[in-house]
C-alpha cells in the first residue's frame, strides 16, 4: 500500500508542477514590455510604438514632480505652476538628497505627458500601489482615487487599493496628473510601475493578475481546510493543525496584499483595520510556521529557545493591535529583518542536522523535503518584501515559492503518515502475535489450574461421603463451602477458556439429553452459599421430566452465569428458575427481584466485556464482563437464543433462553433420580454475628459470602466479637446497633456503594484514631493502595492473605487505638491533678480569715472547697464524658471560692437550658475556660469585671459561650492558642482542643482584643 500511495502522490505532484509551468507562461505574458522608451523630463514619446504588436508599456522614468503642492490639471493650463523637479517612477520617498529626492512623509504632484499615435482605440492604465493616498487625472478629468490626499493630516485619509481605469483620447497627447500624499507610512510615493496600453491588453493583464491571486487564495484555503480536517477528524497530530492554520492565515494575508481582493470586495473596510490585519497576519503566520517547523523536527530548537525566538514576534503583534497604525509601522522593517535572520538560522540548523544523518534513511529524506519547504517559504517572504518595495517587477517568484512550499509540506506530511502507517501495521502484527501468545498462556494456565482444583473438589467429595459418620454437621457444611467455592472457580476458568476458544473458533460441544431440573438444582446448590447474609431465596421451580438436547456442562455454565448475575444485583426477594415447553422448544427463565436493567442496556449486557453497572465512582464493583457474553454464545451454539424477557428498574429482571426439547428417556430419568438422593447438608440461616465474646469487636464488610466465612474462621480462634455486613448500607446499620466497634475490615469492591465511599462516610463520623479501618481486597496496585489511604484507611492487606498476618495487623491497629485512648485519658488525668498549690493556699487563707469574722461564711466556703476537691480528686480516670450538670456544679464551686476571696471584684452570670443537663460532654472542657477568664482576664485588670457563661442548643449542637471583659489575650499568644500549640503555662486549653479534635463535628474558636476582653465559643454534638 505504501508504494501505491507514493505513486498517486507522484502523479499529483506532476500535475501540480505542470500547472506551475503553465501558470508561469501565462503570467509572463501579462508583464508589460520592458523595451519601451522611458519618459524623460516628464515626456514619453510613444508615437512610433505598436500597441497591438508590442503590447503594454511601463511608464517608468522621469516624471515632473511638484513638492508640497497638490496641483490639478487646470493649474497647468493657466500657467501658474512653479518650476518642476523630476522624480523617478516607480520610486519611494526615501528622503532629501543634495539636489533631488523627497521627504519620507509629505505631499506632492506627479505629471507626465504621453504622446501616442492617432487612433480611436480605448486606452487603459492601472494604478497598483501609491503610498498612501492619491487622486488620478487624465486629460483634465478625474479618473480614479484611493484615499484622500491632503496637505494636512486632519483632512488626509489613507488608502492604497489597486484599480484599472480606461479612457479615450481624441488627440496625440495624454496628460497624466497624480496627486500623492503620505502622513502615516514609513515612505511615500508611487511604489510600482504603471502599465499603460490598449483596452484589450490591459483587461487581459488585469484578469490574469486578479485570477492568479484568487487562485492562490483558493489553493491555500483548500489545503488549509484539508490539513485542519486531517487534525480534527483523523489523527490529532499537531503538525496538521499548525500547517492548516498557517495556510488559512496566508489566505488572509494574500487577500490583503498584491491585488488586495479583500479591499476590493469590501471598499468600505476601514484603512486601519485592513492594514492592521495585514501586519498581524504576516507576523502571526511567521510565528505559526516556526512552531510548525519545531513540531516536524523538535531538534531545531529547545522549548526555551523557541519561546525566546517567538517573543519579539508576539511583542510586535501586540503592538499592532494596541498602537495606532502610524506608530507601529515605523518598526515593521526592523522585525522583518529579525524574521529573515530567524528563518536563515532555521535553514542552517536543518542543513546541519541533514549532514549529521547519514545514508539513505527515511529521516534523511524527510529532512531534504523539510529543507526544500523552508527554502520555498524563504523565497516567498523575500520576494514579497522586494515586490512591496518595487525592487522586482512582479511577485511571480513569491507565488511560486508558496506553491512549492505546499507541495514540499504535503509530501513531507504524506511521507510521515506513510511511515506512521507502516509502523502501525508492524505494531498491529506484533500485537496480534502477543494476543495469540496471551491466549495460549491463558489457556495453558487455566488447564494447569484445573488440575489441582479438580483435586480439591475430588478430595472434598471423598470427605463428604463420610462412610464412617465421623463428620459433624458443621464440618460437612464447611466442606460443602469448599466444594462450592471450588466449583465457582472452575466455572470462572471455563469462561476464560471459552472466550479464547470462541475467538479462534475452537469451541466444541457434546450435546446429549439433559434433565433441566437436575442441572438447575446443581447450580442452586453450588450458589446457595452466595446468599449468606442476604434476604434472598433461590428457588428451583423447574418441573420434572423437562428434557433438552444440550451439552450438560455448558447448560450448567449458562445457568450458573445467569443465577450468579442475578445474585449480584438482588438484595432481597427471590430468584426463581422456571421452565415451560412450547411445541418443540423449552423456555428457561431466570427471574429475580433485583435492581433491573434500563431499556437502553438490555441488548448490550450480552456483549463482550459489557457490565451493567459500569464503573462506579472512584472504585465500585466491576465484574469480569464475560459471563453473559459466554452464555449467549453457548446458547446460540446449542441451537437456541437468549434475551431479556422483561425488566423494570427497581423491581427485577427476567432473562429467558431457549433450547430444543426432547421426549423423556427412562435411562436418563434413572440417573436423575439417583442425583436426588445425594442431597447436601443445608446451610443454616443462623446469624453470622458473634457477639458473646469478651474481646474487642470487629465489623467485617464484604459482599462475597466465601470471604466472610474465611474471615470468621480466622477470627473465631482469637475470641473476637465479629459483626458481619454484606453491603455499605447494612454496615452503617450495624454501626448504629453496635457503637462499640473497635475495628472495621472492609472490602474495596462492592456493589452499590464501594468500600472507598463507605470508608469516606465512616470518616465523617469517626476519626482515624477512634475507628481503625483495614482494607482487605484483591486490588493490589499502588494506585489502589494510595486511593484507600486517601479515603481514610489505617492499613491495607491484599488477598489472598495469610491468617497470621491478618491477625497481627488487627492486633496492631487495636493496640494503637487503645494506646491513643489511654494517652488521652492520662493527659486528662494529669489536667485533673493539676491543682495549683497557691490556689489551695489562698482559698484556705480566706476560710481562716472568715473563721474569726463570719463562721457561717467560713463553713459555706469549706463546703464549696470540699465539693471542688472531691470532684477533682475522686473522679474516675477512665471517665472521658460526664453529664453537663456535673461540669456546672464544679464551675459553681470554683466561682464561689473565688468570689469569697475577692469580694465584689467580678460578677459571674450563667445561663443554661435545663433540658441539656443530662447531655454527655467531655469532662473538664468548660471549667478551665471559666478559670482563665476569671484569673487572667479579670484579675489582671484594674476595677471590676464580668464573666458570662451561656449554654444552649443550636441546630443539633450544644453551643457553649464563655465571655469576659478583661485584659484580653496578646496576639502572639492568641495565635498559638488558636493553632492548638502549647506556648507557655498550663496544659488546659491545648488539652481541651486535642480532645475536641477527636469528636466529629466539635469545634472551638477563640476571639480576643487586648483591653476589651475574650470570647470563647465551643460547639459539641448534641447526640
GROMACS .gro file of C-alpha atoms in nm, residues 364-692:
model
  329
  364UNK     CA    1   1.734   1.198   0.577
  365UNK     CA    2   1.465   1.203   0.306
  366UNK     CA    3   1.227   1.385   0.540
  367UNK     CA    4   1.496   1.641   0.618
  368UNK     CA    5   1.559   1.703   0.246
  369UNK     CA    6   1.187   1.771   0.194
  370UNK     CA    7   1.188   1.988   0.504
  371UNK     CA    8   1.478   2.198   0.374
  372UNK     CA    9   1.303   2.236   0.037
  373UNK     CA   10   0.989   2.361   0.212
  374UNK     CA   11   1.182   2.613   0.423
  375UNK     CA   12   1.374   2.746   0.119
  376UNK     CA   13   1.047   2.783  -0.073
  377UNK     CA   14   0.897   2.973   0.217
  378UNK     CA   15   1.203   3.198   0.237
  379UNK     CA   16   1.167   3.268  -0.136
  380UNK     CA   17   0.804   3.369  -0.077
  381UNK     CA   18   0.895   3.605   0.209
  382UNK     CA   19   1.191   3.767   0.032
  383UNK     CA   20   1.011   3.812  -0.299
  384UNK     CA   21   0.709   3.961  -0.124
  385UNK     CA   22   0.928   4.215   0.054
  386UNK     CA   23   1.115   4.306  -0.268
  387UNK     CA   24   0.794   4.339  -0.466
  388UNK     CA   25   0.646   4.564  -0.199
  389UNK     CA   26   0.944   4.798  -0.241
  390UNK     CA   27   0.941   4.767  -0.625
  391UNK     CA   28   1.282   4.601  -0.629
  392UNK     CA   29   1.138   4.327  -0.851
  393UNK     CA   30   0.875   4.387  -1.121
  394UNK     CA   31   0.638   4.102  -1.020
  395UNK     CA   32   0.562   3.876  -0.725
  396UNK     CA   33   0.575   3.570  -0.951
  397UNK     CA   34   0.865   3.414  -0.760
  398UNK     CA   35   0.682   3.455  -0.431
  399UNK     CA   36   0.373   3.279  -0.565
  400UNK     CA   37   0.592   3.003  -0.699
  401UNK     CA   38   0.751   2.976  -0.355
  402UNK     CA   39   0.411   2.938  -0.186
  403UNK     CA   40   0.304   2.661  -0.422
  404UNK     CA   41   0.641   2.488  -0.381
  405UNK     CA   42   0.606   2.513  -0.004
  406UNK     CA   43   0.262   2.350  -0.020
  407UNK     CA   44   0.399   2.071  -0.239
  408UNK     CA   45   0.700   2.005  -0.015
  409UNK     CA   46   0.498   2.011   0.307
  410UNK     CA   47   0.226   1.784   0.169
  411UNK     CA   48   0.482   1.534   0.051
  412UNK     CA   49   0.662   1.555   0.387
  413UNK     CA   50   0.343   1.501   0.586
  414UNK     CA   51   0.238   1.224   0.349
  415UNK     CA   52   0.574   1.051   0.397
  416UNK     CA   53   0.538   1.083   0.771
  417UNK     CA   54   0.183   0.949   0.756
  418UNK     CA   55   0.300   0.658   0.541
  419UNK     CA   56   0.585   0.582   0.783
  420UNK     CA   57   0.344   0.601   1.075
  421UNK     CA   58   0.103   0.371   0.893
  422UNK     CA   59   0.381   0.120   0.825
  423UNK     CA   60   0.485   0.138   1.189
  424UNK     CA   61   0.123   0.088   1.295
  425UNK     CA   62   0.098  -0.218   1.075
  426UNK     CA   63   0.413  -0.357   1.232
  427UNK     CA   64   0.285  -0.288   1.582
  428UNK     CA   65  -0.051  -0.440   1.492
  429UNK     CA   66   0.125  -0.754   1.375
  430UNK     CA   67   0.327  -0.766   1.697
  431UNK     CA   68   0.011  -0.706   1.900
  432UNK     CA   69  -0.166  -0.988   1.715
  433UNK     CA   70   0.121  -1.224   1.794
  434UNK     CA   71   0.124  -1.106   2.158
  435UNK     CA   72  -0.251  -1.158   2.176
  436UNK     CA   73  -0.215  -1.509   2.044
  437UNK     CA   74   0.059  -1.580   2.296
  438UNK     CA   75  -0.163  -1.436   2.568
  439UNK     CA   76  -0.449  -1.661   2.463
  440UNK     CA   77  -0.218  -1.963   2.462
  441UNK     CA   78  -0.081  -1.867   2.802
  442UNK     CA   79  -0.434  -1.815   2.937
  443UNK     CA   80  -0.547  -2.150   2.802
  444UNK     CA   81  -0.243  -2.338   2.930
  445UNK     CA   82  -0.256  -2.166   3.268
  446UNK     CA   83  -0.628  -2.236   3.301
  447UNK     CA   84  -0.571  -2.603   3.226
  448UNK     CA   85  -0.288  -2.613   3.480
  449UNK     CA   86  -0.513  -2.456   3.743
  450UNK     CA   87  -0.791  -2.702   3.669
  451UNK     CA   88  -0.573  -2.997   3.770
  452UNK     CA   89  -0.519  -2.902   4.139
  453UNK     CA   90  -0.869  -2.751   4.150
  454UNK     CA   91  -1.027  -3.079   4.045
  455UNK     CA   92  -0.806  -3.247   4.302
  456UNK     CA   93  -0.952  -3.026   4.573
  457UNK     CA   94  -1.305  -3.099   4.451
  458UNK     CA   95  -1.245  -3.475   4.439
  459UNK     CA   96  -1.086  -3.484   4.785
  460UNK     CA   97  -1.374  -3.277   4.923
  461UNK     CA   98  -1.625  -3.515   4.764
  462UNK     CA   99  -1.440  -3.809   4.918
  463UNK     CA  100  -1.458  -3.649   5.264
  464UNK     CA  101  -1.825  -3.570   5.217
  465UNK     CA  102  -1.900  -3.938   5.156
  466UNK     CA  103  -1.816  -3.995   5.527
  467UNK     CA  104  -1.900  -4.360   5.528
  468UNK     CA  105  -1.796  -4.387   5.894
  469UNK     CA  106  -2.004  -4.083   6.001
  470UNK     CA  107  -1.707  -3.906   6.162
  471UNK     CA  108  -1.801  -3.555   6.049
  472UNK     CA  109  -2.028  -3.319   6.232
  473UNK     CA  110  -2.292  -3.117   6.050
  474UNK     CA  111  -2.079  -2.802   6.083
  475UNK     CA  112  -1.777  -2.977   5.933
  476UNK     CA  113  -1.985  -3.103   5.643
  477UNK     CA  114  -2.118  -2.754   5.589
  478UNK     CA  115  -1.763  -2.617   5.568
  479UNK     CA  116  -1.664  -2.893   5.326
  480UNK     CA  117  -1.962  -2.809   5.104
  481UNK     CA  118  -1.847  -2.446   5.118
  482UNK     CA  119  -1.501  -2.552   4.997
  483UNK     CA  120  -1.650  -2.761   4.719
  484UNK     CA  121  -1.890  -2.485   4.608
  485UNK     CA  122  -1.615  -2.228   4.609
  486UNK     CA  123  -1.400  -2.461   4.400
  487UNK     CA  124  -1.691  -2.514   4.163
  488UNK     CA  125  -1.732  -2.137   4.131
  489UNK     CA  126  -1.364  -2.103   4.044
  490UNK     CA  127  -1.396  -2.390   3.799
  491UNK     CA  128  -1.685  -2.214   3.624
  492UNK     CA  129  -1.477  -1.898   3.601
  493UNK     CA  130  -1.189  -2.090   3.445
  494UNK     CA  131  -1.431  -2.244   3.197
  495UNK     CA  132  -1.544  -1.894   3.098
  496UNK     CA  133  -1.185  -1.783   3.040
  497UNK     CA  134  -1.107  -2.089   2.829
  498UNK     CA  135  -1.430  -2.049   2.631
  499UNK     CA  136  -1.353  -1.687   2.549
  500UNK     CA  137  -1.025  -1.795   2.392
  501UNK     CA  138  -1.186  -2.086   2.208
  502UNK     CA  139  -1.465  -1.867   2.072
  503UNK     CA  140  -1.212  -1.617   1.937
  504UNK     CA  141  -1.034  -1.894   1.748
  505UNK     CA  142  -1.344  -2.095   1.652
  506UNK     CA  143  -1.232  -2.396   1.855
  507UNK     CA  144  -1.531  -2.436   2.088
  508UNK     CA  145  -1.672  -2.788   2.070
  509UNK     CA  146  -1.996  -2.912   2.223
  510UNK     CA  147  -2.105  -3.261   2.321
  511UNK     CA  148  -2.482  -3.248   2.303
  512UNK     CA  149  -2.679  -3.512   2.493
  513UNK     CA  150  -3.018  -3.539   2.656
  514UNK     CA  151  -3.017  -3.336   2.980
  515UNK     CA  152  -3.267  -3.323   3.267
  516UNK     CA  153  -3.319  -2.949   3.321
  517UNK     CA  154  -3.443  -2.985   3.679
  518UNK     CA  155  -3.129  -3.172   3.787
  519UNK     CA  156  -2.899  -2.922   3.613
  520UNK     CA  157  -3.082  -2.629   3.774
  521UNK     CA  158  -3.068  -2.793   4.119
  522UNK     CA  159  -2.692  -2.847   4.092
  523UNK     CA  160  -2.647  -2.477   4.013
  524UNK     CA  161  -2.873  -2.375   4.303
  525UNK     CA  162  -2.676  -2.593   4.543
  526UNK     CA  163  -2.343  -2.455   4.423
  527UNK     CA  164  -2.452  -2.093   4.462
  528UNK     CA  165  -2.652  -2.134   4.782
  529UNK     CA  166  -2.363  -2.013   4.999
  530UNK     CA  167  -2.356  -1.686   4.799
  531UNK     CA  168  -2.688  -1.594   4.962
  532UNK     CA  169  -2.546  -1.596   5.315
  533UNK     CA  170  -2.641  -1.274   5.485
  534UNK     CA  171  -2.891  -1.175   5.213
  535UNK     CA  172  -3.270  -1.186   5.243
  536UNK     CA  173  -3.290  -1.370   4.913
  537UNK     CA  174  -3.433  -1.713   4.837
  538UNK     CA  175  -3.305  -1.921   4.545
  539UNK     CA  176  -3.591  -2.137   4.416
  540UNK     CA  177  -3.579  -2.413   4.156
  541UNK     CA  178  -3.930  -2.424   4.003
  542UNK     CA  179  -3.842  -2.645   3.707
  543UNK     CA  180  -4.087  -2.932   3.674
  544UNK     CA  181  -3.978  -3.293   3.648
  545UNK     CA  182  -3.948  -3.457   3.308
  546UNK     CA  183  -3.827  -3.141   3.128
  547UNK     CA  184  -3.557  -3.261   2.890
  548UNK     CA  185  -3.345  -3.069   2.641
  549UNK     CA  186  -3.083  -3.152   2.381
  550UNK     CA  187  -2.771  -2.971   2.504
  551UNK     CA  188  -2.418  -3.003   2.636
  552UNK     CA  189  -2.482  -3.074   3.005
  553UNK     CA  190  -2.173  -2.893   3.133
  554UNK     CA  191  -2.244  -2.594   2.910
  555UNK     CA  192  -2.606  -2.580   3.024
  556UNK     CA  193  -2.491  -2.570   3.386
  557UNK     CA  194  -2.244  -2.298   3.290
  558UNK     CA  195  -2.520  -2.085   3.134
  559UNK     CA  196  -2.749  -2.130   3.433
  560UNK     CA  197  -2.461  -2.060   3.671
  561UNK     CA  198  -2.378  -1.730   3.498
  562UNK     CA  199  -2.741  -1.616   3.488
  563UNK     CA  200  -2.812  -1.707   3.851
  564UNK     CA  201  -2.482  -1.565   3.976
  565UNK     CA  202  -2.552  -1.240   3.790
  566UNK     CA  203  -2.898  -1.225   3.949
  567UNK     CA  204  -2.749  -1.278   4.297
  568UNK     CA  205  -2.507  -0.988   4.245
  569UNK     CA  206  -2.792  -0.749   4.163
  570UNK     CA  207  -3.056  -0.870   4.411
  571UNK     CA  208  -3.055  -0.760   4.775
  572UNK     CA  209  -3.388  -0.907   4.884
  573UNK     CA  210  -3.670  -1.117   4.745
  574UNK     CA  211  -3.641  -1.429   4.532
  575UNK     CA  212  -3.451  -1.571   4.238
  576UNK     CA  213  -3.652  -1.832   4.053
  577UNK     CA  214  -3.560  -2.078   3.779
  578UNK     CA  215  -3.862  -2.192   3.578
  579UNK     CA  216  -3.913  -2.384   3.254
  580UNK     CA  217  -4.201  -2.407   3.006
  581UNK     CA  218  -4.237  -2.629   2.700
  582UNK     CA  219  -4.399  -2.498   2.382
  583UNK     CA  220  -4.407  -2.713   2.071
  584UNK     CA  221  -4.052  -2.849   2.048
  585UNK     CA  222  -3.880  -2.571   2.243
  586UNK     CA  223  -3.801  -2.537   2.613
  587UNK     CA  224  -3.807  -2.182   2.754
  588UNK     CA  225  -3.586  -2.145   3.063
  589UNK     CA  226  -3.645  -1.834   3.276
  590UNK     CA  227  -3.418  -1.690   3.545
  591UNK     CA  228  -3.621  -1.424   3.723
  592UNK     CA  229  -3.511  -1.200   4.011
  593UNK     CA  230  -3.643  -0.911   4.219
  594UNK     CA  231  -3.325  -0.706   4.186
  595UNK     CA  232  -3.223  -0.367   4.052
  596UNK     CA  233  -3.348  -0.415   3.697
  597UNK     CA  234  -3.195  -0.318   3.364
  598UNK     CA  235  -3.258   0.013   3.183
  599UNK     CA  236  -3.421  -0.036   2.838
  600UNK     CA  237  -3.122   0.103   2.650
  601UNK     CA  238  -2.888  -0.156   2.808
  602UNK     CA  239  -3.087  -0.476   2.758
  603UNK     CA  240  -2.908  -0.579   2.440
  604UNK     CA  241  -2.567  -0.451   2.544
  605UNK     CA  242  -2.537  -0.675   2.853
  606UNK     CA  243  -2.477  -0.977   2.631
  607UNK     CA  244  -2.182  -0.812   2.455
  608UNK     CA  245  -1.815  -0.882   2.522
  609UNK     CA  246  -1.684  -0.714   2.842
  610UNK     CA  247  -2.008  -0.522   2.897
  611UNK     CA  248  -2.103  -0.452   3.258
  612UNK     CA  249  -2.444  -0.344   3.371
  613UNK     CA  250  -2.331  -0.117   3.648
  614UNK     CA  251  -2.038   0.035   3.463
  615UNK     CA  252  -1.762   0.199   3.662
  616UNK     CA  253  -1.880   0.327   3.995
  617UNK     CA  254  -1.732   0.646   4.140
  618UNK     CA  255  -1.369   0.600   4.245
  619UNK     CA  256  -1.370   0.223   4.286
  620UNK     CA  257  -1.700   0.041   4.268
  621UNK     CA  258  -1.790  -0.319   4.192
  622UNK     CA  259  -1.683  -0.441   3.847
  623UNK     CA  260  -1.716  -0.800   3.729
  624UNK     CA  261  -1.521  -0.968   3.453
  625UNK     CA  262  -1.789  -0.884   3.197
  626UNK     CA  263  -1.772  -1.217   3.007
  627UNK     CA  264  -2.036  -1.431   3.181
  628UNK     CA  265  -2.343  -1.315   2.986
  629UNK     CA  266  -2.142  -1.296   2.664
  630UNK     CA  267  -2.031  -1.660   2.707
  631UNK     CA  268  -2.388  -1.757   2.793
  632UNK     CA  269  -2.521  -1.602   2.473
  633UNK     CA  270  -2.258  -1.775   2.260
  634UNK     CA  271  -2.316  -2.113   2.428
  635UNK     CA  272  -2.694  -2.092   2.392
  636UNK     CA  273  -2.661  -1.999   2.024
  637UNK     CA  274  -2.422  -2.290   1.968
  638UNK     CA  275  -2.675  -2.526   2.128
  639UNK     CA  276  -2.947  -2.413   1.887
  640UNK     CA  277  -3.129  -2.154   2.098
  641UNK     CA  278  -3.135  -1.784   2.171
  642UNK     CA  279  -3.124  -1.564   2.482
  643UNK     CA  280  -3.280  -1.228   2.563
  644UNK     CA  281  -3.425  -1.011   2.838
  645UNK     CA  282  -3.789  -1.120   2.867
  646UNK     CA  283  -3.882  -0.823   3.084
  647UNK     CA  284  -3.712  -0.585   3.324
  648UNK     CA  285  -3.814  -0.288   3.532
  649UNK     CA  286  -3.567  -0.070   3.718
  650UNK     CA  287  -3.608  -0.125   4.090
  651UNK     CA  288  -3.841  -0.426   4.054
  652UNK     CA  289  -3.647  -0.702   3.884
  653UNK     CA  290  -3.545  -0.881   3.566
  654UNK     CA  291  -3.635  -1.197   3.379
  655UNK     CA  292  -3.387  -1.346   3.131
  656UNK     CA  293  -3.509  -1.627   2.909
  657UNK     CA  294  -3.322  -1.863   2.680
  658UNK     CA  295  -3.444  -2.145   2.462
  659UNK     CA  296  -3.317  -2.495   2.386
  660UNK     CA  297  -3.453  -2.779   2.172
  661UNK     CA  298  -3.689  -3.009   2.366
  662UNK     CA  299  -3.672  -3.389   2.363
  663UNK     CA  300  -3.903  -3.657   2.498
  664UNK     CA  301  -3.839  -3.838   2.828
  665UNK     CA  302  -3.588  -4.117   2.815
  666UNK     CA  303  -3.607  -4.372   3.105
  667UNK     CA  304  -3.231  -4.429   3.125
  668UNK     CA  305  -3.164  -4.063   3.186
  669UNK     CA  306  -3.458  -4.048   3.426
  670UNK     CA  307  -3.295  -4.312   3.647
  671UNK     CA  308  -2.970  -4.114   3.651
  672UNK     CA  309  -3.159  -3.802   3.751
  673UNK     CA  310  -3.336  -3.986   4.030
  674UNK     CA  311  -3.002  -4.110   4.158
  675UNK     CA  312  -2.884  -3.750   4.194
  676UNK     CA  313  -3.187  -3.663   4.405
  677UNK     CA  314  -3.055  -3.893   4.675
  678UNK     CA  315  -2.727  -3.700   4.704
  679UNK     CA  316  -2.870  -3.411   4.899
  680UNK     CA  317  -2.622  -3.196   5.088
  681UNK     CA  318  -2.634  -3.064   5.440
  682UNK     CA  319  -2.829  -2.741   5.405
  683UNK     CA  320  -2.674  -2.416   5.515
  684UNK     CA  321  -2.844  -2.297   5.831
  685UNK     CA  322  -2.994  -1.950   5.843
  686UNK     CA  323  -2.843  -1.869   6.181
  687UNK     CA  324  -2.696  -1.516   6.204
  688UNK     CA  325  -2.324  -1.495   6.138
  689UNK     CA  326  -2.257  -1.231   6.407
  690UNK     CA  327  -2.052  -1.341   6.710
  691UNK     CA  328  -2.128  -1.106   6.999
  692UNK     CA  329  -2.082  -1.322   7.310
   0.00000   0.00000   0.00000
